Tab-separated table of C-alpha atoms and ligand atoms in Angstrom:
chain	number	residue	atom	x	y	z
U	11	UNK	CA	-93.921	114.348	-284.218
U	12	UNK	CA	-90.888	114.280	-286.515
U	13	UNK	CA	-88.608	110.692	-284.864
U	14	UNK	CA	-85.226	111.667	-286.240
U	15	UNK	CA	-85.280	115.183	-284.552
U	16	UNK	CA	-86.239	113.536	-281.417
U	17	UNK	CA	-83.430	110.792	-281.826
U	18	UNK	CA	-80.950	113.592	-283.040
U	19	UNK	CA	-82.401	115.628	-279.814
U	20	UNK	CA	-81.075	112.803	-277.452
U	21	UNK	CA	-78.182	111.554	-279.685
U	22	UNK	CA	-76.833	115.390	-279.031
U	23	UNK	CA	-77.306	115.077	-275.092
U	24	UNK	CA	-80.063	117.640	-275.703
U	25	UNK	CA	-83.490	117.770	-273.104
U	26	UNK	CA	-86.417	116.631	-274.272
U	27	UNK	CA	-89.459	118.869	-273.391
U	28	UNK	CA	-92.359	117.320	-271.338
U	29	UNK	CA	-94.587	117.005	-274.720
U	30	UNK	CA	-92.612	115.405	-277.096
U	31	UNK	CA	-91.431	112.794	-274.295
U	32	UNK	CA	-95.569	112.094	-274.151
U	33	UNK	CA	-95.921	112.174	-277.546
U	34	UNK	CA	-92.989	109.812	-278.253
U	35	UNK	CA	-95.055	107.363	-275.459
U	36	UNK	CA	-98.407	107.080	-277.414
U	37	UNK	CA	-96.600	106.636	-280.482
U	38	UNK	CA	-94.963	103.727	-279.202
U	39	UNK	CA	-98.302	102.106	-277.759
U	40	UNK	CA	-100.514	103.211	-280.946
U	41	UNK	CA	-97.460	101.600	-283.034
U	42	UNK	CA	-97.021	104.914	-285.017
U	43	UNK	CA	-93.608	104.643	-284.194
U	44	UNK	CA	-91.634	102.118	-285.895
U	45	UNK	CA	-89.261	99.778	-283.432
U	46	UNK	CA	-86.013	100.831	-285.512
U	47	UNK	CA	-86.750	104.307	-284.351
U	48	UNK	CA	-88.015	103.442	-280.829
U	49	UNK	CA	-84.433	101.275	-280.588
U	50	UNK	CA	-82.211	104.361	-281.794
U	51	UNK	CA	-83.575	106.542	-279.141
U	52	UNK	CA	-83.080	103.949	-276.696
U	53	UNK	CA	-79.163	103.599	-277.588
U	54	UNK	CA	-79.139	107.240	-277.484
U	55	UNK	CA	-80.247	107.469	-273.968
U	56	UNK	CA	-78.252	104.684	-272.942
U	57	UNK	CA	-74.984	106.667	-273.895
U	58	UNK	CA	-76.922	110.298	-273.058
U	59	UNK	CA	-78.755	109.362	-270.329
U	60	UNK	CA	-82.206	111.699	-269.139
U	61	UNK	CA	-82.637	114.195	-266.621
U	62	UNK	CA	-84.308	113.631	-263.718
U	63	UNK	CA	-86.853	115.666	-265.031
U	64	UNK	CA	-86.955	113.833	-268.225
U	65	UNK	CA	-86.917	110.640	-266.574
U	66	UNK	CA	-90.284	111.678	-264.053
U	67	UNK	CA	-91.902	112.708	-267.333
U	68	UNK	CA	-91.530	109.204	-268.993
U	69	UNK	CA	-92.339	107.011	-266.052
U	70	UNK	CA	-95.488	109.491	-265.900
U	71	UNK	CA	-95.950	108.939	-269.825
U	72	UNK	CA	-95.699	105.152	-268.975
U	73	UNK	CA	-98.457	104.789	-266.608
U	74	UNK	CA	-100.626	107.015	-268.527
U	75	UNK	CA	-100.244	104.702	-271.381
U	76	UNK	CA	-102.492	102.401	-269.890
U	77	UNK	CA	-104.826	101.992	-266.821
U	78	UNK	CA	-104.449	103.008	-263.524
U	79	UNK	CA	-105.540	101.018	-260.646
U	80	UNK	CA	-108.072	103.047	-258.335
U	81	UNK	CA	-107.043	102.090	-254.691
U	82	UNK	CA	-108.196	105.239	-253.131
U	83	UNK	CA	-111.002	102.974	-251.403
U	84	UNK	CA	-108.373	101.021	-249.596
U	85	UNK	CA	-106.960	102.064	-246.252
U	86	UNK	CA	-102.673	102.523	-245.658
U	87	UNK	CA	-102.343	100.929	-249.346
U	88	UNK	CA	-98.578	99.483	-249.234
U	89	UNK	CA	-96.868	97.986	-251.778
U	90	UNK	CA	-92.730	96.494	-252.265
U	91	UNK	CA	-90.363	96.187	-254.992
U	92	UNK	CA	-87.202	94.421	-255.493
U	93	UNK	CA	-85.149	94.503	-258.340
U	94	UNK	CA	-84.607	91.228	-258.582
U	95	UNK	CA	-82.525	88.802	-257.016
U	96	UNK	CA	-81.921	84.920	-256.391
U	97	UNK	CA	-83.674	83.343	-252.999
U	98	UNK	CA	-85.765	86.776	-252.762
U	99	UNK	CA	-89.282	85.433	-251.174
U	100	UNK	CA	-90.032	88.143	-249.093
U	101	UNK	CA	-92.978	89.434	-250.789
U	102	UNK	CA	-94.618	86.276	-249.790
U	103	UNK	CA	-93.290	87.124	-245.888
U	104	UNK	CA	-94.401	90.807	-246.201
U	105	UNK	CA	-97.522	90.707	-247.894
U	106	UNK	CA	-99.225	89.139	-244.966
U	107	UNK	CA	-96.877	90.782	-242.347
U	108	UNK	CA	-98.114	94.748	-243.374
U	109	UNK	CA	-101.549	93.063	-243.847
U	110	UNK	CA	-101.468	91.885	-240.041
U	111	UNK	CA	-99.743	95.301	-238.831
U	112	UNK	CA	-102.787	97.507	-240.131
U	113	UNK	CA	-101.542	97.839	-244.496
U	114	UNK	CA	-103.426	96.887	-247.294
U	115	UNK	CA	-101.184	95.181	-249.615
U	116	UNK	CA	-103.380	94.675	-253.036
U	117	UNK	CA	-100.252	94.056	-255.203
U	118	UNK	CA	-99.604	93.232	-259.193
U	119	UNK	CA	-96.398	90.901	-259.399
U	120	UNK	CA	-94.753	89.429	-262.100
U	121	UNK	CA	-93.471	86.016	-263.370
U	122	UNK	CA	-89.129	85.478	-263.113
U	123	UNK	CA	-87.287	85.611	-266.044
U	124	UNK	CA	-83.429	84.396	-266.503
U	125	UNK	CA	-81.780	83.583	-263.049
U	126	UNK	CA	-83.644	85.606	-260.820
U	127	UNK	CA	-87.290	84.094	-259.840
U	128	UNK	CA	-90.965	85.733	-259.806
U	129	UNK	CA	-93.631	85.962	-256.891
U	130	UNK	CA	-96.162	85.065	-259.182
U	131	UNK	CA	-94.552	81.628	-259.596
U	132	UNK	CA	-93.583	81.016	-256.212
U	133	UNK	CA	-97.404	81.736	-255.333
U	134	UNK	CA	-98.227	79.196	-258.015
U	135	UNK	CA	-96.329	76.071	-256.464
U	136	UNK	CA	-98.900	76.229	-254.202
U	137	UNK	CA	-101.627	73.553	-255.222
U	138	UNK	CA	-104.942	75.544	-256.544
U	139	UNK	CA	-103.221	78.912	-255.995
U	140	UNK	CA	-105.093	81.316	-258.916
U	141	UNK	CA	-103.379	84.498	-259.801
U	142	UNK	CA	-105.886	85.261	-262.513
U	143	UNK	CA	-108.440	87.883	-260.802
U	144	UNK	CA	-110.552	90.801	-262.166
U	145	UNK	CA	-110.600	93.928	-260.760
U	146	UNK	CA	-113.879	93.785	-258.803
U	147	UNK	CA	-112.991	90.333	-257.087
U	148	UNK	CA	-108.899	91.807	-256.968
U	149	UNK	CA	-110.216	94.725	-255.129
U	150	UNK	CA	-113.144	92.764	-252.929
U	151	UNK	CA	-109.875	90.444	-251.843
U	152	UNK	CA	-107.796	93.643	-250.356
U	153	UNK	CA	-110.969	94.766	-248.409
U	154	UNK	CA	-111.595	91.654	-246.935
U	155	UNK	CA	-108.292	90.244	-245.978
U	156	UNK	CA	-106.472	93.113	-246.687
U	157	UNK	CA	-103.723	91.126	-248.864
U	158	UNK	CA	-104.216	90.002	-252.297
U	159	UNK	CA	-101.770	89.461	-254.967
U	160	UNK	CA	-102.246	88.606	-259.160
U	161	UNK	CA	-100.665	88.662	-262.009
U	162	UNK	CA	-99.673	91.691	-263.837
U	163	UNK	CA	-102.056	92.779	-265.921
U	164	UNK	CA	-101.297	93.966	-269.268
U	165	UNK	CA	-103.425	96.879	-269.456
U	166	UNK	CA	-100.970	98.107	-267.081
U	167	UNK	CA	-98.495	100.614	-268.270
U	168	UNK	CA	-98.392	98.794	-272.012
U	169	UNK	CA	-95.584	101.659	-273.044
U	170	UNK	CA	-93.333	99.176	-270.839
U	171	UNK	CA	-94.031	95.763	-272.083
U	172	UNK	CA	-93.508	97.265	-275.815
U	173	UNK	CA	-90.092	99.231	-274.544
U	174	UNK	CA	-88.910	96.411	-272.346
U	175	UNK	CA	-89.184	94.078	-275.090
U	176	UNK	CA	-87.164	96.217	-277.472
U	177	UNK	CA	-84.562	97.429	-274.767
U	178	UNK	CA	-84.207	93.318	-274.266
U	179	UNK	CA	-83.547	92.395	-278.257
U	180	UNK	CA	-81.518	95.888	-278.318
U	181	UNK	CA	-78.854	95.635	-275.093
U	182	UNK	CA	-80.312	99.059	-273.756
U	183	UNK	CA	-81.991	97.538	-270.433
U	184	UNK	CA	-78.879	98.928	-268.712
U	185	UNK	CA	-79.497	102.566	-268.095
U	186	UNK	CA	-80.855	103.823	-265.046
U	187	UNK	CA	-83.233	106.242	-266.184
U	188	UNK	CA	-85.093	103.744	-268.488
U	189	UNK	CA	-84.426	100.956	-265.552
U	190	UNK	CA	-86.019	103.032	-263.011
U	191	UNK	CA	-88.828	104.403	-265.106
U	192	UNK	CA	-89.543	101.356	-265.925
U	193	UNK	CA	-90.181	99.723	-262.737
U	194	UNK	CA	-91.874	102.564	-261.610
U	195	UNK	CA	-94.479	103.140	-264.253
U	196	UNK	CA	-95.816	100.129	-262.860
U	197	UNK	CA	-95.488	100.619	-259.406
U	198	UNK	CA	-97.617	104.108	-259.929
U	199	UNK	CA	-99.987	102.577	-262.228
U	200	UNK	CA	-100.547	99.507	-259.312
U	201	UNK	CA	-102.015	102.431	-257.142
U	202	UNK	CA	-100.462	102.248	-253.658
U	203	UNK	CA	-99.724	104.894	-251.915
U	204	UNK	CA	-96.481	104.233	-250.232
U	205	UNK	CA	-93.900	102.364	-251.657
U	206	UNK	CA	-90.608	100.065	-250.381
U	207	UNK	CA	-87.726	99.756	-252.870
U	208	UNK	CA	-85.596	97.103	-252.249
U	209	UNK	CA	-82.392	97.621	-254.206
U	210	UNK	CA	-80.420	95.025	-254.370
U	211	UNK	CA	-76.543	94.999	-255.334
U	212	UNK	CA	-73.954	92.263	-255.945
U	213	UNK	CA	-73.170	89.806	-258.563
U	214	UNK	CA	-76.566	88.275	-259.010
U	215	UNK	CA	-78.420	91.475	-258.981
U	216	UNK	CA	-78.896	94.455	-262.061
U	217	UNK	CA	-77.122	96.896	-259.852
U	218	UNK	CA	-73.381	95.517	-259.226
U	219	UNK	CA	-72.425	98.261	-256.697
U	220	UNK	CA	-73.901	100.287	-254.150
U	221	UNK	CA	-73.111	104.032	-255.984
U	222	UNK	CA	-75.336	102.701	-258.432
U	223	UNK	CA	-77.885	101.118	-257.066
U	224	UNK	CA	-77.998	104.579	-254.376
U	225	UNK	CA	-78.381	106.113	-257.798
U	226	UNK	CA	-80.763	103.968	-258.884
U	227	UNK	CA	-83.020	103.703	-255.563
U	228	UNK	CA	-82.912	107.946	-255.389
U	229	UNK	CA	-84.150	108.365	-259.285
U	230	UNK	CA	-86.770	105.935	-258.210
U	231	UNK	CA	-87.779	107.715	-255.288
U	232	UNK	CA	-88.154	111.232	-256.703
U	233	UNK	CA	-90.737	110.000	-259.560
U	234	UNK	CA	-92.640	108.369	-256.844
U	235	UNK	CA	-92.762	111.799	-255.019
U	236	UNK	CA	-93.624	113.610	-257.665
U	237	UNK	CA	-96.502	111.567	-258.707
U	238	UNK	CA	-97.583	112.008	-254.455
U	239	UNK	CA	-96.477	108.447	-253.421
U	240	UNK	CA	-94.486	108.084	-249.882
U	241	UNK	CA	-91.065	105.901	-251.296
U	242	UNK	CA	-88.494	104.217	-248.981
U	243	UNK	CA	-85.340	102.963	-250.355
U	244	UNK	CA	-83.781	99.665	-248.788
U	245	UNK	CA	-79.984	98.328	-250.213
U	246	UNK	CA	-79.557	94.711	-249.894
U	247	UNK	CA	-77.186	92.215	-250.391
U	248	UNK	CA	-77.113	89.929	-253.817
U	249	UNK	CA	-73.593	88.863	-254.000
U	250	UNK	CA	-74.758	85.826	-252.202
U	251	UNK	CA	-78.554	84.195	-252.591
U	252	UNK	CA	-81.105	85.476	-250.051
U	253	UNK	CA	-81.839	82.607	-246.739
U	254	UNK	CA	-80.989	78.999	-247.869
U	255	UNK	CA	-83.841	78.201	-250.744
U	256	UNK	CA	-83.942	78.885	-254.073
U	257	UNK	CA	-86.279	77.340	-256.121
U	258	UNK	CA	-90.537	78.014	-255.924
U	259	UNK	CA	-92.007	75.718	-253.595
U	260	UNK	CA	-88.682	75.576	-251.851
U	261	UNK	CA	-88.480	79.154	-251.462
U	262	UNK	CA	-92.531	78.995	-250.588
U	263	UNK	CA	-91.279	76.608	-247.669
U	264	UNK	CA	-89.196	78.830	-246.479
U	265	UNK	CA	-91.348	81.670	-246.508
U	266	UNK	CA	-93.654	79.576	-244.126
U	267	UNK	CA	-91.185	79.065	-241.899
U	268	UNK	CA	-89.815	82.830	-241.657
U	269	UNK	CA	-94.051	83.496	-241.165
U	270	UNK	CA	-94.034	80.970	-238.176
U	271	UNK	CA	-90.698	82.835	-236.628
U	272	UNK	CA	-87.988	80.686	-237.217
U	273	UNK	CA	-86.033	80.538	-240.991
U	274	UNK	CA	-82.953	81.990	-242.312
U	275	UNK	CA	-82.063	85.255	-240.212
U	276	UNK	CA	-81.059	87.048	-243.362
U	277	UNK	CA	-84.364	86.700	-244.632
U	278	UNK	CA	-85.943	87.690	-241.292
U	279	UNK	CA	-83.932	90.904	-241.718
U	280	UNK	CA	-84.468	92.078	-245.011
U	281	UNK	CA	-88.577	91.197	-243.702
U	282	UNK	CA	-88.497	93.523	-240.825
U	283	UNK	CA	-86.584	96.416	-242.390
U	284	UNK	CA	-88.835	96.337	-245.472
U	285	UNK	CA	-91.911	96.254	-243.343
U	286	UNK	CA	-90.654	98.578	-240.407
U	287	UNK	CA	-89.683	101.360	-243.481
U	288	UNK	CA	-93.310	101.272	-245.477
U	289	UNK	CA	-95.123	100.869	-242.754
U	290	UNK	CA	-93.814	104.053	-241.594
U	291	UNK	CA	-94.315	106.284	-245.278
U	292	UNK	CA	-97.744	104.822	-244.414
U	293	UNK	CA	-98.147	106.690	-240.916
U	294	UNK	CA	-98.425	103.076	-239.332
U	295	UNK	CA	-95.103	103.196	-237.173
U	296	UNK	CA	-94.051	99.861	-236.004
U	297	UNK	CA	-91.652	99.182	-233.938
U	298	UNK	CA	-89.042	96.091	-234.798
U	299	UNK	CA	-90.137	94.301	-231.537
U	300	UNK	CA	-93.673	94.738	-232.890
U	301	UNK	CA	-92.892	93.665	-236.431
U	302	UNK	CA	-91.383	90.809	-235.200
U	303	UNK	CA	-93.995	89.743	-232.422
U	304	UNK	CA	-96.165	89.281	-235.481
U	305	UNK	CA	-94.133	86.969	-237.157
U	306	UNK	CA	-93.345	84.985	-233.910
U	307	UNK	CA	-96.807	84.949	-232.236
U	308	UNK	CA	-98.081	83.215	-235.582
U	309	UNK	CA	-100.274	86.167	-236.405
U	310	UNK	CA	-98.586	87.076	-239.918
U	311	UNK	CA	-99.008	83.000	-240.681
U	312	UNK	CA	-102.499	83.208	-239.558
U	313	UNK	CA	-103.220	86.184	-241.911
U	314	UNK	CA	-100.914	84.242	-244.778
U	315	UNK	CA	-103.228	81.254	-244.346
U	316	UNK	CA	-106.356	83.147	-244.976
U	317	UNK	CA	-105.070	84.881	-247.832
U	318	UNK	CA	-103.536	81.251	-249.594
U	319	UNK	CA	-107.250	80.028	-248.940
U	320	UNK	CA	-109.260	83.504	-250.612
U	321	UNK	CA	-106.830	82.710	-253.717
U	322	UNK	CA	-108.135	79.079	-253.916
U	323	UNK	CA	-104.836	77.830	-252.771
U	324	UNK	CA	-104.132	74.452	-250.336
U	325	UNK	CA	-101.716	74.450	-247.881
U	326	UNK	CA	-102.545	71.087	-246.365
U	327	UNK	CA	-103.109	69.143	-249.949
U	328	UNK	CA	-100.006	66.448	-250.209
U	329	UNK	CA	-99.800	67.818	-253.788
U	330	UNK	CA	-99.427	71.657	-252.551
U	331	UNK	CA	-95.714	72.244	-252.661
U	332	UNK	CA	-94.915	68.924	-254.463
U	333	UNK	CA	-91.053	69.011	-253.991
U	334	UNK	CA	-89.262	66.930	-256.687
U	335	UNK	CA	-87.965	63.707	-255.204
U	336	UNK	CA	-85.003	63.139	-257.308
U	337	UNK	CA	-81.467	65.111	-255.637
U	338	UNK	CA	-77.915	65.352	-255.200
U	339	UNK	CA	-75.436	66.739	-253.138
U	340	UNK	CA	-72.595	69.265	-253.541
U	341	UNK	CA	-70.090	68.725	-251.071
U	342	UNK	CA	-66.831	70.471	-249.798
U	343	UNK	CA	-63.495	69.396	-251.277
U	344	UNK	CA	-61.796	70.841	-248.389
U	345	UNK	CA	-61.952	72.651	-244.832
U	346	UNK	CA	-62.820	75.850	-244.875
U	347	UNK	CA	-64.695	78.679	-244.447
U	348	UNK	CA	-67.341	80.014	-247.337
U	349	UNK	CA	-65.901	82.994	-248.975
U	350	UNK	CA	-68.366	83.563	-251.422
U	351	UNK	CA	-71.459	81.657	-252.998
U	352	UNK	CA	-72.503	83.563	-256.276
U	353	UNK	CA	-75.867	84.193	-256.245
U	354	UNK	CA	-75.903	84.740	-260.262
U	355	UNK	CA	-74.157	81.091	-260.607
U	356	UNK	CA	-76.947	79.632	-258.149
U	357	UNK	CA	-79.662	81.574	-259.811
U	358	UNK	CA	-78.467	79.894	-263.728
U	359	UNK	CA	-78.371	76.682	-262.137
U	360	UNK	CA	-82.001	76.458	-260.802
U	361	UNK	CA	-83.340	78.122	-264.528
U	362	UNK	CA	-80.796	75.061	-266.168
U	363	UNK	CA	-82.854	72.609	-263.544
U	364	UNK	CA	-86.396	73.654	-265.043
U	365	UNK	CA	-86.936	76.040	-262.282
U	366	UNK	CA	-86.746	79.222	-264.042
U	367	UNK	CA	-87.544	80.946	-267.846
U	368	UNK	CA	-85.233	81.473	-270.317
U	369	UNK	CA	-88.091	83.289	-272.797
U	370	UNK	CA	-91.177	84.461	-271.302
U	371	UNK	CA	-93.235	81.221	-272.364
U	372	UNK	CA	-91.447	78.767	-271.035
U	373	UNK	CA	-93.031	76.697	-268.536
U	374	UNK	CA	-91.409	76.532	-265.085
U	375	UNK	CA	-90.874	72.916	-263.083
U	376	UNK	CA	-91.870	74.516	-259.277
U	377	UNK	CA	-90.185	71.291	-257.147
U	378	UNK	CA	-86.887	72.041	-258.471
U	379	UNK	CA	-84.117	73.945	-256.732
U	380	UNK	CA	-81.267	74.267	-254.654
U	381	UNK	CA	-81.093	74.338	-251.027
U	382	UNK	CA	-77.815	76.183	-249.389
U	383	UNK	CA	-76.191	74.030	-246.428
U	384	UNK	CA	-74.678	77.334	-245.618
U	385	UNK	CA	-73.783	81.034	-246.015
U	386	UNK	CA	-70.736	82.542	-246.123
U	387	UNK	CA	-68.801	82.934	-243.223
U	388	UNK	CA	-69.831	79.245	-242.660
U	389	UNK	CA	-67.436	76.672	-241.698
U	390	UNK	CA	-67.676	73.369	-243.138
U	391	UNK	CA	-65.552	70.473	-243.487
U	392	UNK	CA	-64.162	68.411	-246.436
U	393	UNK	CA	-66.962	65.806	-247.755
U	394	UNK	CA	-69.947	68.037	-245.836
U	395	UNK	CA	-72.923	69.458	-247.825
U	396	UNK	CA	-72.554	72.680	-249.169
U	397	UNK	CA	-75.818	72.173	-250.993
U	398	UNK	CA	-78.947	70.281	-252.291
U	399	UNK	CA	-79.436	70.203	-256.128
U	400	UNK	CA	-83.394	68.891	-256.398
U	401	UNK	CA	-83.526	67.871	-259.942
U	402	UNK	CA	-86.418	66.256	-262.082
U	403	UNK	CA	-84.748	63.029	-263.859
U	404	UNK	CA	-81.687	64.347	-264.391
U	405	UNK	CA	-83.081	67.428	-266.179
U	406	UNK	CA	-80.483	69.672	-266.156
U	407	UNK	CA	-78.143	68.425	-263.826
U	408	UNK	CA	-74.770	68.275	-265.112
U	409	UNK	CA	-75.584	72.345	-266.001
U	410	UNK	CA	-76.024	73.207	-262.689
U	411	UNK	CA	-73.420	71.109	-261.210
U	412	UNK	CA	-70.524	72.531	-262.992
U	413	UNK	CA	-71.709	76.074	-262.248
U	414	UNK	CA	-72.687	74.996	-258.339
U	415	UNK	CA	-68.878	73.930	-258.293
U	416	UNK	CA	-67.964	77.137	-259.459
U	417	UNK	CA	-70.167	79.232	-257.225
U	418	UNK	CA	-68.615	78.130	-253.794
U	419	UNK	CA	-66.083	79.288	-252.920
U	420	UNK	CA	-64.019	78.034	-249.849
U	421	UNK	CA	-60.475	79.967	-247.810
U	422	UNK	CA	-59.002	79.600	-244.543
U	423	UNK	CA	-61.537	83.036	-242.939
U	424	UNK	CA	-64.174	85.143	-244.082
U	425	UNK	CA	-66.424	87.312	-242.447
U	426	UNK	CA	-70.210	87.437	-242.931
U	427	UNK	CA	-71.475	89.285	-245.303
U	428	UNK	CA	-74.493	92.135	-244.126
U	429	UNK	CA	-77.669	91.729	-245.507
U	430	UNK	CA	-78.627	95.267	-245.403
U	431	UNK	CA	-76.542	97.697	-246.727
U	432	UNK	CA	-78.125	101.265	-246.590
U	433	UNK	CA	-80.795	103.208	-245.841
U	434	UNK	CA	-82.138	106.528	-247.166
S	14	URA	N1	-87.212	95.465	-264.033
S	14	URA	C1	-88.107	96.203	-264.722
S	14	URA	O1	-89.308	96.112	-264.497
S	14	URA	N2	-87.640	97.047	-265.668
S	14	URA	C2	-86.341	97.191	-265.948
S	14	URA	O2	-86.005	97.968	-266.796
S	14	URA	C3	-85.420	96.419	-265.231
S	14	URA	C4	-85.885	95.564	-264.271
């Protein structure tokens, strides 16, 4: 294929037709296509955008590019993703929740980069936890306790780790249509057959209002129906973390407790809704009373505890969930009520703690974090905590304490804020 017609195609705000979109794909994986050429298009498209059309065809061209897991074995395969966000453990709630309610949730997750965190290295505080499986013992998992979730492999859509690493170095991540084929190239390459999207919006999230993430969630949501997938898209609050802890055996914690019914209520929420809308793309209808019987009769912990054990993990080990010993406290300089706690500041914080990546090899400290005293619409009182900064010798520390100072922030009334914020 000639490149600089096919950048001056998109450059122009011209279509693209369906074989020179695949073409352009398995030149970028067979490296036949230089990155200077790869990185104009991409600028091109940020400023041009793609059709919805266009956009099916890549995430199509993605998944193609490498293999496809076969799940077709596998009853009601389910499967959830978010977008990103600071606090956000509910895959570890969910997971064994759908498992318990009659899904099979054989999942591919990824490790957290910059502020927001990663299943894969929640899953990992856990003591013995190994998210290294191959495909036989990945699939022999999901048919025998129906939950099992690993590391992404990278035979999975390749044409996105290549493109994501260019649109990264190139500031063209933010465009919708390369945003939302991205994410779903993998999703339809990870096999399941119905799909949750949890969208989130707000100042720690990619999508900072709800037009676009609605955008966003509905472009996601058509490829998945072309390609024959049930999708359900879920808007959720990010302007404020997600439950109390941030951090990976923190937010692991937490997730236990949410699993034995008790934990933050925002968590709880977002759990339910997520469940009660796959569940039902999946021809499983649950009801919310039955969703959350599950979690309160200690059924979803039950199933949690058998799938910790089939990934070598231990829950009872004084080393599993090691939380770092070392703390301080951020407390109110006034009376007040919580206006706003910015997720993004909270987020930076943990990552300047050890807790989080800021390139893609950096090892992650999983006992530090930051545990919220409240929410907002909280009242609190001058010299009360407004949070826990769990530090490992002073790693980091003075980082997240100027931007923790800057995150709160404290008036005479505020409202809650609503978790969930649409439904289509
Ligand atoms: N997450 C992804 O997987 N891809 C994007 O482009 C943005 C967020």
């Amino acid at each position: 294929m000639h490149m600089p017609s096919f950048i001056q195609t998109k450059r122009d705000g011209r279509p693209h037709d369906d074989a020179d979109l695949r073409a352009f794909v398995d030149g970028i994986v067979s490296g036949d296509i230089p990155d200077y050429q790869t990185a104009a298009w991409l600028m091109a498209v940020v400023f041009q955008g793609l059709s919805d059309a266009e956009t099916a065809t890549l995430a199509s061209a993605m998944t193609d590019s490498g293999d496809r897991l076969d799940l077709s074995d596998l009853p009601h395969t389910v499967d959830k993703h978010s977008t990103g966000g600071v606090g956000d453990k509910t895959t570890l709630i969910l997971a064994p929740l759908l498992a318990e309610l009659g899904g099979t949730v054989a999942k591919m997750s990824g490790r957290g980069l910059g502020h927001t965190g990663g299943t894969i290295d929640k899953l990992e505080s856990i003591a013995g936890f190994n998210v290294t499986l191959d495909e036989a013992a990945f699939l022999k998992q999901a048919a025998d306790v129906g939950v099992v979730v690993a590391g992404a492999s990278k035979r999975l859509a390749p044409a996105d780790g290549k493109l994501y690493a260019l649109r990264d170095a190139t500031a063209t991540v933010k465009s919708l249509p390369l945003i939302a084929s991205s994410i779903m190239s993998k999703k339809l390459a990870g096999g399941a057959k119905s799909l949750v999207l949890d969208v989130k919006v707000g100042q720690g999230a990619f999508m900072k209002t709800v037009p676009e993430a609605v955008q966003l969630g509905r472009m996601m949501q058509a490829i998945g129906e072309r390609e024959g997938r049930n999708v359900a898209v879920v808007l959720t609050d990010m302007d404020q973390p997600l439950g109390l802890a941030v951090g990976n055996a923190s937010e692991v914690l937490e997730a236990i407790q949410v699993l034995q019914g008790s934990g933050p209520p925002d968590v709880r929420e977002v759990v339910v809704r997520l469940a009660r809308e796959v569940l039902t793309q999946s021809g499983l209808p649950a009801s919310e009373r039955d969703i959350r019987a599950a979690l309160d009769d200690g059924r979803a912990y039950a199933r949690f505890e058998r799938w910790v054990a089939a990934q070598g993990g231990r829950l009872t080990d004084e080393t599993s969930l090691a939380l770092s010993p070392d703390t301080w406290m951020l407390t109110a300089p006034r009376d007040g009520v919580v206006a706003n706690i910015d997720a993004l500041a909270v987020g930076e914080a943990v990552r300047r703690l050890g807790g989080g990546r800021s390139r893609k090899d950096d090892a992650v400290d999983h006992g530090v974090g930051v545990d919220l005293h409240v929410k907002v619409g909280g009242r609190t009182g001058q010299g009360e905590p407004l949070a826990t900064v769990r530090h490992r010798g002073g790693r980091g520390l003075e980082d997240a304490q100027r931007m923790l100072a800057g995150a709160f922030v404290l008036d005479d009334q505020a409202a809650e804020r609503p978790v969930l914020l649409e439904v289509s």
